[in-house]
Tab-separated table of C-alpha atoms and ligand atoms in Angstrom:
chain	number	residue	atom	x	y	z
A	122	UNK	CA	50.153	80.685	55.584
A	123	UNK	CA	51.968	83.554	53.919
A	124	UNK	CA	52.343	83.158	50.138
A	125	UNK	CA	54.957	84.605	47.802
A	126	UNK	CA	55.415	84.671	44.046
A	127	UNK	CA	58.972	84.955	42.738
A	128	UNK	CA	59.417	86.067	39.127
A	129	UNK	CA	62.838	85.102	37.750
A	130	UNK	CA	63.068	82.184	40.167
A	131	UNK	CA	65.740	80.524	38.008
A	132	UNK	CA	68.290	83.312	38.507
A	133	UNK	CA	71.109	83.452	41.022
A	134	UNK	CA	69.269	85.809	43.377
A	135	UNK	CA	65.794	84.516	42.468
A	136	UNK	CA	66.672	80.921	43.426
A	137	UNK	CA	68.173	82.080	46.710
A	138	UNK	CA	65.134	84.255	47.497
A	139	UNK	CA	62.850	81.328	46.809
A	140	UNK	CA	64.900	79.088	49.128
A	141	UNK	CA	65.083	81.738	51.862
A	142	UNK	CA	61.313	82.255	51.731
A	143	UNK	CA	60.779	78.482	52.034
A	144	UNK	CA	63.120	78.456	55.023
A	145	UNK	CA	60.935	81.138	56.658
A	146	UNK	CA	57.854	78.964	56.249
A	147	UNK	CA	56.408	80.939	53.359
A	148	UNK	CA	54.596	79.049	50.610
A	149	UNK	CA	56.423	80.071	47.413
A	150	UNK	CA	55.585	79.766	43.762
A	151	UNK	CA	58.377	80.553	41.336
A	152	UNK	CA	58.093	81.491	37.684
A	153	UNK	CA	60.850	81.902	35.151
A	154	UNK	CA	61.599	82.084	31.471
A	155	UNK	CA	63.588	78.830	31.323
A	156	UNK	CA	61.104	76.725	33.317
A	157	UNK	CA	57.741	78.307	32.572
A	158	UNK	CA	58.217	80.237	29.338
A	159	UNK	CA	57.683	83.594	31.085
A	160	UNK	CA	59.613	85.905	28.769
A	161	UNK	CA	59.359	89.441	30.107
A	162	UNK	CA	60.323	90.848	26.715
A	163	UNK	CA	57.305	89.182	25.111
A	164	UNK	CA	54.061	90.828	26.209
A	165	UNK	CA	51.894	87.913	25.070
A	166	UNK	CA	53.966	85.498	27.147
A	167	UNK	CA	53.591	87.677	30.259
A	168	UNK	CA	49.834	87.894	29.737
A	169	UNK	CA	49.546	84.136	29.152
A	170	UNK	CA	51.725	82.926	32.035
A	171	UNK	CA	50.569	85.445	34.642
A	172	UNK	CA	46.976	85.156	33.446
A	173	UNK	CA	47.070	81.505	34.496
A	174	UNK	CA	48.146	82.369	38.067
A	175	UNK	CA	45.398	82.376	40.626
A	176	UNK	CA	45.056	83.059	44.330
A	177	UNK	CA	46.373	85.679	46.685
A	178	UNK	CA	50.068	86.469	47.219
A	179	UNK	CA	51.296	88.541	50.156
A	180	UNK	CA	54.537	89.201	48.329
A	181	UNK	CA	55.553	89.407	44.680
A	182	UNK	CA	59.305	89.546	44.181
A	183	UNK	CA	60.684	90.343	40.730
A	184	UNK	CA	64.216	88.935	40.550
A	185	UNK	CA	64.588	88.872	36.778
A	186	UNK	CA	66.776	91.178	34.742
A	187	UNK	CA	69.974	91.321	32.777
A	188	UNK	CA	73.206	93.243	32.376
A	189	UNK	CA	74.510	91.510	29.258
A	190	UNK	CA	71.758	90.735	26.752
A	191	UNK	CA	72.370	88.698	23.594
A	192	UNK	CA	76.088	89.269	23.915
A	193	UNK	CA	75.783	93.051	24.312
A	194	UNK	CA	77.502	94.060	27.537
A	195	UNK	CA	77.407	97.405	29.343
A	196	UNK	CA	78.907	100.281	27.339
A	197	UNK	CA	82.113	101.952	28.526
A	198	UNK	CA	81.429	105.056	26.423
A	199	UNK	CA	78.503	106.800	24.761
A	200	UNK	CA	80.210	106.008	21.431
A	201	UNK	CA	79.303	102.354	22.048
A	202	UNK	CA	75.550	102.989	22.257
A	203	UNK	CA	73.585	100.724	19.923
A	204	UNK	CA	69.848	101.262	19.543
A	205	UNK	CA	68.989	97.566	19.625
A	206	UNK	CA	71.054	96.865	22.728
A	207	UNK	CA	69.549	99.876	24.499
A	208	UNK	CA	66.001	98.852	23.561
A	209	UNK	CA	66.739	95.318	24.788
A	210	UNK	CA	67.813	96.748	28.154
A	211	UNK	CA	64.602	98.708	28.476
A	212	UNK	CA	62.480	95.750	27.382
A	213	UNK	CA	63.922	93.405	30.010
A	214	UNK	CA	64.727	95.693	32.933
A	215	UNK	CA	61.971	98.317	32.744
A	216	UNK	CA	59.053	97.253	30.539
A	217	UNK	CA	59.159	93.634	31.765
A	218	UNK	CA	58.596	94.436	35.459
A	219	UNK	CA	55.941	96.989	34.409
A	220	UNK	CA	54.036	94.233	32.602
A	221	UNK	CA	54.377	92.031	35.684
A	222	UNK	CA	52.886	94.843	37.755
A	223	UNK	CA	50.054	95.231	35.286
A	224	UNK	CA	49.159	91.533	35.248
A	225	UNK	CA	50.040	90.499	38.806
A	226	UNK	CA	48.852	93.410	40.976
A	227	UNK	CA	45.415	91.752	40.989
A	228	UNK	CA	46.980	88.908	43.038
A	229	UNK	CA	47.861	91.198	45.976
A	230	UNK	CA	45.432	91.304	48.919
A	231	UNK	CA	43.575	94.607	49.438
A	232	UNK	CA	42.821	94.056	53.101
A	233	UNK	CA	46.289	93.539	54.598
A	234	UNK	CA	49.985	94.270	54.208
A	235	UNK	CA	51.341	93.194	50.835
A	236	UNK	CA	54.610	93.712	48.995
A	237	UNK	CA	55.663	94.181	45.397
A	238	UNK	CA	59.468	94.336	45.239
A	239	UNK	CA	61.620	94.497	42.121
A	240	UNK	CA	65.375	94.179	41.875
A	241	UNK	CA	66.785	97.396	40.519
A	242	UNK	CA	70.452	98.392	40.868
A	243	UNK	CA	72.278	101.212	42.620
A	244	UNK	CA	73.752	102.196	39.241
A	245	UNK	CA	70.192	103.109	38.221
A	246	UNK	CA	70.308	105.994	40.688
A	247	UNK	CA	70.731	109.285	38.825
A	248	UNK	CA	71.788	111.205	41.921
A	249	UNK	CA	74.396	108.597	42.869
A	250	UNK	CA	75.986	108.408	39.396
A	251	UNK	CA	79.556	109.625	39.680
A	252	UNK	CA	81.370	107.159	37.443
A	253	UNK	CA	79.459	107.255	34.142
A	254	UNK	CA	79.444	104.282	31.784
A	255	UNK	CA	76.878	101.475	31.500
A	256	UNK	CA	74.433	103.986	30.043
A	257	UNK	CA	71.754	101.572	28.790
A	258	UNK	CA	71.599	99.432	31.944
A	259	UNK	CA	71.651	102.528	34.165
A	260	UNK	CA	68.910	104.194	32.124
A	261	UNK	CA	66.754	101.062	32.080
A	262	UNK	CA	67.021	100.654	35.863
A	263	UNK	CA	66.261	104.373	36.327
A	264	UNK	CA	63.136	103.806	34.211
A	265	UNK	CA	62.250	100.804	36.379
A	266	UNK	CA	62.602	103.004	39.461
A	267	UNK	CA	60.098	105.468	37.992
A	268	UNK	CA	57.730	102.590	37.149
A	269	UNK	CA	57.901	101.410	40.765
A	270	UNK	CA	57.418	104.890	42.204
A	271	UNK	CA	54.463	105.666	39.956
A	272	UNK	CA	52.813	102.284	40.511
A	273	UNK	CA	53.276	102.589	44.276
A	274	UNK	CA	51.112	105.722	44.354
A	275	UNK	CA	48.315	104.099	42.387
A	276	UNK	CA	48.545	100.812	44.303
A	277	UNK	CA	48.272	102.514	47.664
A	278	UNK	CA	44.869	103.887	46.617
A	279	UNK	CA	43.417	100.395	46.174
A	280	UNK	CA	45.747	98.527	48.554
A	281	UNK	CA	46.115	100.764	51.611
A	282	UNK	CA	48.776	98.582	53.219
A	283	UNK	CA	50.806	97.910	50.089
A	284	UNK	CA	54.557	98.343	49.854
A	285	UNK	CA	55.900	98.719	46.320
A	286	UNK	CA	59.670	99.189	46.249
A	287	UNK	CA	62.840	98.971	44.170
A	288	UNK	CA	65.735	97.136	45.830
A	289	UNK	CA	69.482	97.050	45.242
A	290	UNK	CA	70.794	93.610	46.196
A	291	UNK	CA	74.478	94.557	46.554
A	292	UNK	CA	77.151	93.077	44.304
A	293	UNK	CA	76.170	89.439	44.306
A	294	UNK	CA	78.106	86.492	42.879
A	295	UNK	CA	75.786	85.288	40.105
A	296	UNK	CA	76.068	84.669	36.385
A	297	UNK	CA	75.152	88.315	35.841
A	298	UNK	CA	78.220	89.683	37.620
A	299	UNK	CA	80.738	86.959	36.741
A	300	UNK	CA	82.604	89.109	34.224
A	301	UNK	CA	82.134	92.428	36.043
A	302	UNK	CA	82.609	91.975	39.774
A	303	UNK	CA	86.422	91.952	39.827
A	304	UNK	CA	87.747	94.432	42.361
A	305	UNK	CA	84.348	94.780	44.044
A	306	UNK	CA	83.330	93.441	47.394
A	307	UNK	CA	80.830	90.676	46.655
A	308	UNK	CA	78.382	88.539	48.601
A	309	UNK	CA	76.760	85.169	48.005
A	310	UNK	CA	73.255	84.980	46.603
A	311	UNK	CA	72.181	83.250	49.827
A	312	UNK	CA	73.380	86.190	51.948
A	313	UNK	CA	71.816	88.661	49.513
A	314	UNK	CA	68.462	86.884	49.735
A	315	UNK	CA	68.476	86.905	53.537
A	316	UNK	CA	69.393	90.601	53.523
A	317	UNK	CA	66.697	91.548	51.013
A	318	UNK	CA	63.974	89.624	52.849
A	319	UNK	CA	64.996	91.250	56.133
A	320	UNK	CA	64.705	94.672	54.505
A	321	UNK	CA	61.257	93.810	53.132
A	322	UNK	CA	60.109	92.478	56.499
A	323	UNK	CA	61.012	95.742	58.210
A	324	UNK	CA	59.227	97.980	55.700
A	325	UNK	CA	55.944	99.680	56.538
A	326	UNK	CA	53.329	100.912	54.039
A	327	UNK	CA	54.442	104.497	54.779
A	328	UNK	CA	57.734	103.607	53.029
A	329	UNK	CA	56.139	102.511	49.783
A	330	UNK	CA	57.516	103.971	46.554
A	331	UNK	CA	61.142	104.106	47.645
A	332	UNK	CA	64.460	102.609	46.615
A	333	UNK	CA	66.420	100.693	49.257
A	334	UNK	CA	69.721	98.871	49.347
A	335	UNK	CA	70.315	95.437	50.877
A	336	UNK	CA	71.027	96.999	54.259
A	337	UNK	CA	67.715	98.871	54.275
A	338	UNK	CA	69.291	102.271	53.553
A	339	UNK	CA	67.313	104.487	51.162
A	340	UNK	CA	69.088	105.219	47.849
A	341	UNK	CA	68.536	108.575	46.197
A	342	UNK	CA	66.683	108.406	42.883
B	564	NAP	N1	74.050	90.198	40.860
B	564	NAP	C1	74.230	91.458	41.208
B	564	NAP	O1	75.286	91.817	41.761
B	564	NAP	C2	73.183	92.505	40.956
B	564	NAP	C3	73.465	93.831	41.321
B	564	NAP	C4	72.487	94.812	41.109
B	564	NAP	C5	71.273	94.459	40.559
B	564	NAP	N2	71.037	93.156	40.213
B	564	NAP	C6	69.744	92.844	39.612
B	564	NAP	O2	69.196	91.691	40.221
B	564	NAP	C7	68.415	90.958	39.262
B	564	NAP	C8	68.815	89.484	39.298
B	564	NAP	O3	70.176	89.371	38.989
B	564	NAP	P1	70.990	87.995	39.151
B	564	NAP	O4	72.350	88.405	39.558
B	564	NAP	O5	70.233	87.013	39.958
B	564	NAP	O6	71.060	87.531	37.633
B	564	NAP	P2	71.007	86.092	36.946
B	564	NAP	O7	71.532	85.043	37.850
B	564	NAP	O8	71.627	86.264	35.603
B	564	NAP	O9	69.422	85.846	36.777
B	564	NAP	C9	68.693	86.573	35.849
B	564	NAP	C10	67.250	86.144	35.886
B	564	NAP	O10	66.543	86.939	34.936
B	564	NAP	C11	65.816	86.084	34.093
B	564	NAP	N3	65.665	86.625	32.747
B	564	NAP	C12	66.619	87.038	31.882
B	564	NAP	N4	66.058	87.419	30.736
B	564	NAP	C13	64.717	87.225	30.870
B	564	NAP	C14	63.599	87.420	30.024
B	564	NAP	N5	63.713	87.896	28.777
B	564	NAP	N6	62.368	87.121	30.496
B	564	NAP	C15	62.208	86.638	31.748
B	564	NAP	N7	63.226	86.426	32.597
B	564	NAP	C16	64.466	86.721	32.146
B	564	NAP	C17	66.594	84.781	34.043
B	564	NAP	O11	65.708	83.771	33.632
B	564	NAP	P3	66.162	82.406	32.880
B	564	NAP	O12	67.506	82.041	33.443
B	564	NAP	O13	65.078	81.452	33.275
B	564	NAP	O14	66.207	82.702	31.437
B	564	NAP	C18	67.022	84.675	35.492
B	564	NAP	O15	65.968	84.165	36.268
B	564	NAP	C19	68.602	91.675	37.929
B	564	NAP	O16	67.524	92.542	37.707
B	564	NAP	C20	69.866	92.494	38.139
B	564	NAP	O17	69.886	93.639	37.324
B	564	NAP	C21	71.958	92.180	40.397
């Protein structure tokens, strides 16, 4: 039976991904900060919680992340940059998934297709940035994209059939977007999960190290 590990399984998209994987007959284990004490901004917690995970997972899906952290929302102008808020963005959205990669890559099988997917965001694309604003979140997701790209190259040396990708889920109705989605076309977390899993299912190892949206279209870095 196929096995998946969802990190951030308590979130809007994470919960829906877990449910959609179950519905496909995949055996899923979920981990989160609120239920399991897996705080991605605390290296010791990542090492402890992931160090206790055993077995082989065909898919590791990182659905954690944040737009507003400790009350600091996305900046509208560079004048609003605050060092602490920017560091918090990097800690959660870039360093956190990197630590997951470090401690969970050992769970991926070397002898067959396996997937490491992390939720990034289209606004993390440098080439696609035409609006400005949200500088810390954008920069942290751009850093995550580089983490994924770099790790994908190394992973494919030890895991020939690995697929390591960054995904944009679309604008999804979750706690994260509640205050920001006005005027945008949105989708339910359930639809987003089905879309994202369909994209993952269609990917081949030759497409590792890329950034895809929920429809499977590549996004420029
Ligand atoms: N929703 C969208 O439209 C949208 C668009 C583009 C990208 N994304 C990305 O998709 C991902 C999931 O978003 P969502 O909408 O599902 O958000 P959400 O409902 O707010 O869920 C966020 C998840 O991140 C976890 N998390 C937050 N801080 C954490 C920490 N310090 N350590 C470990 N886990 C932490 C939460 O865990 P606890 O609740 O257990 O604390 C929760 O599981 C994020 O990376 C986001 O940037 C979302």
